[in-house]
Amino acid sequence: LLFAMVLAIGACESVPQNEFLLNGETDLPEGTTVYRVIAGANNQPTYADTTQVEKGKFTFSGDAHEADVNFIFIDGMTQNAAFILEEGKIEVEIFKDSIDKAVLKGTPSNLDLMRYKTDTKGFADALNGIVKDIQQANSVGDNILVEDLQAQYKEMQEKLNNYEMSYVKENVDSYVSSLILERFISQKLITQSEAKPLSSNFTARIRTSRSGKNVLALLRRPYNATAIGEIAPDFTAPIPEGQMLSLNA
């Protein structure tokens, strides 16, 4: 009987193929409106779904044929939390005082995103610290110190790029990897010939995702350095601060 009850509970939590279920836990007030937001036309935020907090919980569900970045917005708040919409059950812990630091569990790419944020926090802290030091040196006109700090920044950025390149190579079934590769191509951090085998190594699920398709489109374009004043291609990708960067074209 107990075994049957366990099976019944498990069945209630099962998610149909090509669909997602997002279960959220929060300390937001009862009845607070929660939005699921996607990048719409011209990469502008578009409301995809709406729900409300009930007894400290909220839920979204729906189609997940194509993995993509989505965002959780809270009514009346400016911060948001990014997650990867993909097939399966996604667990989110989100708190009113730190919306952008939501904890993600469940599906592979969301676990990867949390690991990426943890791994790159040191890089982010170092880069942000150097930027503040450069601003301070500029304010007092210390050009020699500025040049030294700029060299430190470049070195730290190269270390971050090396980490991200290793991440892409090692995580071929992660949507985060595709987002990173998309950014690398868009920013001309690697050549198309370097990017093609990385894209080819991705699983079919990732290659057919929104970012995977964007990567293929970028690889088909003539490889020209972005001209001065030219707007870079669309991409949404992780940045060291652990958030998702969206650049409009």
PDB file of C-alpha atoms in Angstrom, residues 69-226:
ATOM      1  CA  VAL A  69      15.755  31.726 -21.470  1.00  0.00           C
ATOM      2  CA  ASN A  70      12.704  32.961 -19.563  1.00  0.00           C
ATOM      3  CA  PHE A  71      12.416  35.447 -16.731  1.00  0.00           C
ATOM      4  CA  ILE A  72      10.324  35.644 -13.567  1.00  0.00           C
ATOM      5  CA  PHE A  73       9.036  39.147 -12.872  1.00  0.00           C
ATOM      6  CA  ILE A  74       7.231  40.165  -9.699  1.00  0.00           C
ATOM      7  CA  ASP A  75       4.488  42.781  -9.803  1.00  0.00           C
ATOM      8  CA  GLY A  76       5.804  46.126  -8.543  1.00  0.00           C
ATOM      9  CA  MET A  77       9.459  45.058  -8.427  1.00  0.00           C
ATOM     10  CA  THR A  78      12.290  45.917 -10.819  1.00  0.00           C
ATOM     11  CA  GLN A  79      14.508  42.875 -10.225  1.00  0.00           C
ATOM     12  CA  ASN A  80      13.887  39.639 -12.087  1.00  0.00           C
ATOM     13  CA  ALA A  81      15.134  36.069 -12.046  1.00  0.00           C
ATOM     14  CA  ALA A  82      16.294  34.208 -15.148  1.00  0.00           C
ATOM     15  CA  PHE A  83      15.760  30.494 -15.680  1.00  0.00           C
ATOM     16  CA  ILE A  84      16.063  28.045 -18.557  1.00  0.00           C
ATOM     17  CA  LEU A  85      12.698  26.866 -19.829  1.00  0.00           C
ATOM     18  CA  GLU A  86      13.206  23.272 -20.899  1.00  0.00           C
ATOM     19  CA  GLU A  87      11.434  19.942 -20.648  1.00  0.00           C
ATOM     20  CA  GLY A  88      10.956  18.653 -17.109  1.00  0.00           C
ATOM     21  CA  LYS A  89      10.227  19.873 -13.605  1.00  0.00           C
ATOM     22  CA  ILE A  90      11.954  23.089 -12.503  1.00  0.00           C
ATOM     23  CA  GLU A  91      12.145  24.124  -8.851  1.00  0.00           C
ATOM     24  CA  VAL A  92      12.656  27.786  -7.933  1.00  0.00           C
ATOM     25  CA  GLU A  93      13.242  29.392  -4.536  1.00  0.00           C
ATOM     26  CA  ILE A  94      12.764  33.136  -4.794  1.00  0.00           C
ATOM     27  CA  PHE A  95      12.774  35.739  -2.010  1.00  0.00           C
ATOM     28  CA  LYS A  96      11.432  39.281  -2.045  1.00  0.00           C
ATOM     29  CA  ASP A  97      14.706  40.886  -0.895  1.00  0.00           C
ATOM     30  CA  SER A  98      16.867  39.095  -3.485  1.00  0.00           C
ATOM     31  CA  ILE A  99      14.753  38.305  -6.533  1.00  0.00           C
ATOM     32  CA  ASP A 100      17.781  38.163  -8.849  1.00  0.00           C
ATOM     33  CA  LYS A 101      19.458  35.553  -6.625  1.00  0.00           C
ATOM     34  CA  ALA A 102      16.796  32.884  -7.070  1.00  0.00           C
ATOM     35  CA  VAL A 103      17.905  29.296  -6.493  1.00  0.00           C
ATOM     36  CA  LEU A 104      17.184  26.934  -9.388  1.00  0.00           C
ATOM     37  CA  LYS A 105      16.913  23.142  -9.234  1.00  0.00           C
ATOM     38  CA  GLY A 106      15.519  20.324 -11.324  1.00  0.00           C
ATOM     39  CA  THR A 107      16.373  20.294 -15.001  1.00  0.00           C
ATOM     40  CA  PRO A 108      19.954  19.913 -16.350  1.00  0.00           C
ATOM     41  CA  SER A 109      20.398  23.409 -17.780  1.00  0.00           C
ATOM     42  CA  ASN A 110      19.063  25.110 -14.650  1.00  0.00           C
ATOM     43  CA  LEU A 111      21.456  23.128 -12.486  1.00  0.00           C
ATOM     44  CA  ASP A 112      24.187  24.131 -14.946  1.00  0.00           C
ATOM     45  CA  LEU A 113      23.173  27.777 -14.681  1.00  0.00           C
ATOM     46  CA  MET A 114      23.471  27.676 -10.890  1.00  0.00           C
ATOM     47  CA  ARG A 115      26.903  26.029 -11.188  1.00  0.00           C
ATOM     48  CA  TYR A 116      27.984  28.625 -13.752  1.00  0.00           C
ATOM     49  CA  LYS A 117      26.918  31.458 -11.441  1.00  0.00           C
ATOM     50  CA  THR A 118      28.836  29.925  -8.528  1.00  0.00           C
ATOM     51  CA  ASP A 119      31.967  29.235 -10.586  1.00  0.00           C
ATOM     52  CA  THR A 120      32.110  32.726 -12.097  1.00  0.00           C
ATOM     53  CA  LYS A 121      31.352  34.691  -8.936  1.00  0.00           C
ATOM     54  CA  GLY A 122      35.060  35.057  -8.168  1.00  0.00           C
ATOM     55  CA  PHE A 123      35.743  36.390 -11.659  1.00  0.00           C
ATOM     56  CA  ALA A 124      32.830  38.810 -11.384  1.00  0.00           C
ATOM     57  CA  ASP A 125      33.925  40.121  -8.011  1.00  0.00           C
ATOM     58  CA  ALA A 126      37.481  40.620  -9.266  1.00  0.00           C
ATOM     59  CA  LEU A 127      36.403  42.373 -12.470  1.00  0.00           C
ATOM     60  CA  ASN A 128      33.972  44.639 -10.641  1.00  0.00           C
ATOM     61  CA  GLY A 129      36.674  45.501  -8.115  1.00  0.00           C
ATOM     62  CA  ILE A 130      39.132  46.429 -10.861  1.00  0.00           C
ATOM     63  CA  VAL A 131      36.524  48.617 -12.562  1.00  0.00           C
ATOM     64  CA  LYS A 132      35.988  50.528  -9.316  1.00  0.00           C
ATOM     65  CA  ASP A 133      39.765  50.942  -8.919  1.00  0.00           C
ATOM     66  CA  ILE A 134      40.052  52.247 -12.491  1.00  0.00           C
ATOM     67  CA  GLN A 135      37.314  54.786 -11.833  1.00  0.00           C
ATOM     68  CA  GLN A 136      39.089  55.925  -8.691  1.00  0.00           C
ATOM     69  CA  ALA A 137      42.459  56.186 -10.477  1.00  0.00           C
ATOM     70  CA  ASN A 138      40.839  58.153 -13.292  1.00  0.00           C
ATOM     71  CA  SER A 139      39.304  60.564 -10.807  1.00  0.00           C
ATOM     72  CA  VAL A 140      42.754  61.512  -9.476  1.00  0.00           C
ATOM     73  CA  GLY A 141      44.430  61.476 -12.895  1.00  0.00           C
ATOM     74  CA  ASP A 142      46.777  58.549 -12.148  1.00  0.00           C
ATOM     75  CA  ASN A 143      47.268  57.337 -15.730  1.00  0.00           C
ATOM     76  CA  ILE A 144      50.051  54.884 -14.873  1.00  0.00           C
ATOM     77  CA  LEU A 145      47.819  53.114 -12.351  1.00  0.00           C
ATOM     78  CA  VAL A 146      44.953  53.111 -14.856  1.00  0.00           C
ATOM     79  CA  GLU A 147      47.124  51.335 -17.435  1.00  0.00           C
ATOM     80  CA  ASP A 148      48.224  48.764 -14.850  1.00  0.00           C
ATOM     81  CA  LEU A 149      44.636  48.134 -13.778  1.00  0.00           C
ATOM     82  CA  GLN A 150      43.505  47.804 -17.391  1.00  0.00           C
ATOM     83  CA  ALA A 151      46.151  45.122 -17.885  1.00  0.00           C
ATOM     84  CA  GLN A 152      44.860  43.338 -14.773  1.00  0.00           C
ATOM     85  CA  TYR A 153      41.323  43.545 -16.113  1.00  0.00           C
ATOM     86  CA  LYS A 154      42.362  42.057 -19.451  1.00  0.00           C
ATOM     87  CA  GLU A 155      44.184  39.214 -17.719  1.00  0.00           C
ATOM     88  CA  MET A 156      41.182  38.407 -15.532  1.00  0.00           C
ATOM     89  CA  GLN A 157      38.843  38.590 -18.533  1.00  0.00           C
ATOM     90  CA  GLU A 158      41.061  36.114 -20.392  1.00  0.00           C
ATOM     91  CA  LYS A 159      40.859  33.739 -17.425  1.00  0.00           C
ATOM     92  CA  LEU A 160      37.075  34.001 -17.492  1.00  0.00           C
ATOM     93  CA  ASN A 161      37.011  33.382 -21.240  1.00  0.00           C
ATOM     94  CA  ASN A 162      39.175  30.288 -20.767  1.00  0.00           C
ATOM     95  CA  TYR A 163      36.816  28.977 -18.101  1.00  0.00           C
ATOM     96  CA  GLU A 164      33.811  29.573 -20.353  1.00  0.00           C
ATOM     97  CA  MET A 165      35.482  27.867 -23.310  1.00  0.00           C
ATOM     98  CA  SER A 166      36.155  24.808 -21.157  1.00  0.00           C
ATOM     99  CA  TYR A 167      32.566  24.936 -19.948  1.00  0.00           C
ATOM    100  CA  VAL A 168      31.244  24.859 -23.521  1.00  0.00           C
ATOM    101  CA  LYS A 169      33.445  21.902 -24.433  1.00  0.00           C
ATOM    102  CA  GLU A 170      32.533  19.888 -21.343  1.00  0.00           C
ATOM    103  CA  ASN A 171      28.769  20.558 -21.200  1.00  0.00           C
ATOM    104  CA  VAL A 172      27.375  19.619 -24.595  1.00  0.00           C
ATOM    105  CA  ASP A 173      23.795  19.106 -23.343  1.00  0.00           C
ATOM    106  CA  SER A 174      23.533  22.455 -21.562  1.00  0.00           C
ATOM    107  CA  TYR A 175      21.621  25.445 -22.880  1.00  0.00           C
ATOM    108  CA  VAL A 176      24.070  27.619 -20.958  1.00  0.00           C
ATOM    109  CA  SER A 177      26.867  26.333 -23.205  1.00  0.00           C
ATOM    110  CA  SER A 178      24.970  27.417 -26.300  1.00  0.00           C
ATOM    111  CA  LEU A 179      24.356  30.873 -24.816  1.00  0.00           C
ATOM    112  CA  ILE A 180      28.061  31.265 -24.088  1.00  0.00           C
ATOM    113  CA  LEU A 181      29.042  30.122 -27.578  1.00  0.00           C
ATOM    114  CA  GLU A 182      26.498  32.501 -29.088  1.00  0.00           C
ATOM    115  CA  ARG A 183      28.076  35.383 -27.192  1.00  0.00           C
ATOM    116  CA  PHE A 184      31.604  34.324 -28.153  1.00  0.00           C
ATOM    117  CA  ILE A 185      30.669  34.344 -31.843  1.00  0.00           C
ATOM    118  CA  SER A 186      28.734  37.613 -31.602  1.00  0.00           C
ATOM    119  CA  GLN A 187      31.591  39.384 -29.862  1.00  0.00           C
ATOM    120  CA  LYS A 188      34.196  37.877 -32.232  1.00  0.00           C
ATOM    121  CA  LEU A 189      35.978  36.190 -29.334  1.00  0.00           C
ATOM    122  CA  ILE A 190      36.437  33.101 -31.504  1.00  0.00           C
ATOM    123  CA  THR A 191      36.390  32.504 -35.235  1.00  0.00           C
ATOM    124  CA  GLN A 192      33.672  30.648 -37.084  1.00  0.00           C
ATOM    125  CA  SER A 193      36.066  27.777 -37.786  1.00  0.00           C
ATOM    126  CA  GLU A 194      36.703  27.460 -34.047  1.00  0.00           C
ATOM    127  CA  ALA A 195      33.004  27.667 -33.226  1.00  0.00           C
ATOM    128  CA  LYS A 196      31.675  25.143 -35.758  1.00  0.00           C
ATOM    129  CA  PRO A 197      33.014  21.978 -34.083  1.00  0.00           C
ATOM    130  CA  LEU A 198      31.802  23.219 -30.703  1.00  0.00           C
ATOM    131  CA  SER A 199      28.306  23.703 -32.077  1.00  0.00           C
ATOM    132  CA  SER A 200      28.406  20.322 -33.819  1.00  0.00           C
ATOM    133  CA  ASN A 201      29.219  18.613 -30.529  1.00  0.00           C
ATOM    134  CA  PHE A 202      26.047  19.896 -28.888  1.00  0.00           C
ATOM    135  CA  THR A 203      23.215  17.408 -28.470  1.00  0.00           C
ATOM    136  CA  ALA A 204      20.265  17.623 -30.848  1.00  0.00           C
ATOM    137  CA  ARG A 205      18.183  19.153 -28.043  1.00  0.00           C
ATOM    138  CA  ILE A 206      20.594  22.061 -27.738  1.00  0.00           C
ATOM    139  CA  ARG A 207      21.221  22.501 -31.475  1.00  0.00           C
ATOM    140  CA  THR A 208      17.457  22.846 -32.079  1.00  0.00           C
ATOM    141  CA  SER A 209      16.933  25.277 -29.185  1.00  0.00           C
ATOM    142  CA  ARG A 210      16.506  29.000 -29.806  1.00  0.00           C
ATOM    143  CA  SER A 211      20.130  29.731 -28.960  1.00  0.00           C
ATOM    144  CA  GLY A 212      21.315  26.717 -30.942  1.00  0.00           C
ATOM    145  CA  LYS A 213      19.506  28.040 -34.001  1.00  0.00           C
ATOM    146  CA  ASN A 214      20.999  31.491 -33.397  1.00  0.00           C
ATOM    147  CA  VAL A 215      24.471  29.942 -33.303  1.00  0.00           C
ATOM    148  CA  LEU A 216      23.895  28.209 -36.640  1.00  0.00           C
ATOM    149  CA  ALA A 217      22.598  31.459 -38.153  1.00  0.00           C
ATOM    150  CA  LEU A 218      25.698  33.314 -36.948  1.00  0.00           C
ATOM    151  CA  LEU A 219      27.943  30.624 -38.418  1.00  0.00           C
ATOM    152  CA  ARG A 220      26.269  31.042 -41.819  1.00  0.00           C
ATOM    153  CA  ARG A 221      26.928  34.787 -41.916  1.00  0.00           C
ATOM    154  CA  PRO A 222      29.978  36.214 -43.674  1.00  0.00           C
ATOM    155  CA  TYR A 223      32.675  36.647 -41.056  1.00  0.00           C
ATOM    156  CA  ASN A 224      33.397  40.365 -40.877  1.00  0.00           C
ATOM    157  CA  ALA A 225      34.584  42.273 -37.857  1.00  0.00           C
ATOM    158  CA  THR A 226      31.765  44.391 -36.418  1.00  0.00           C
TER     159      THR A 226
END
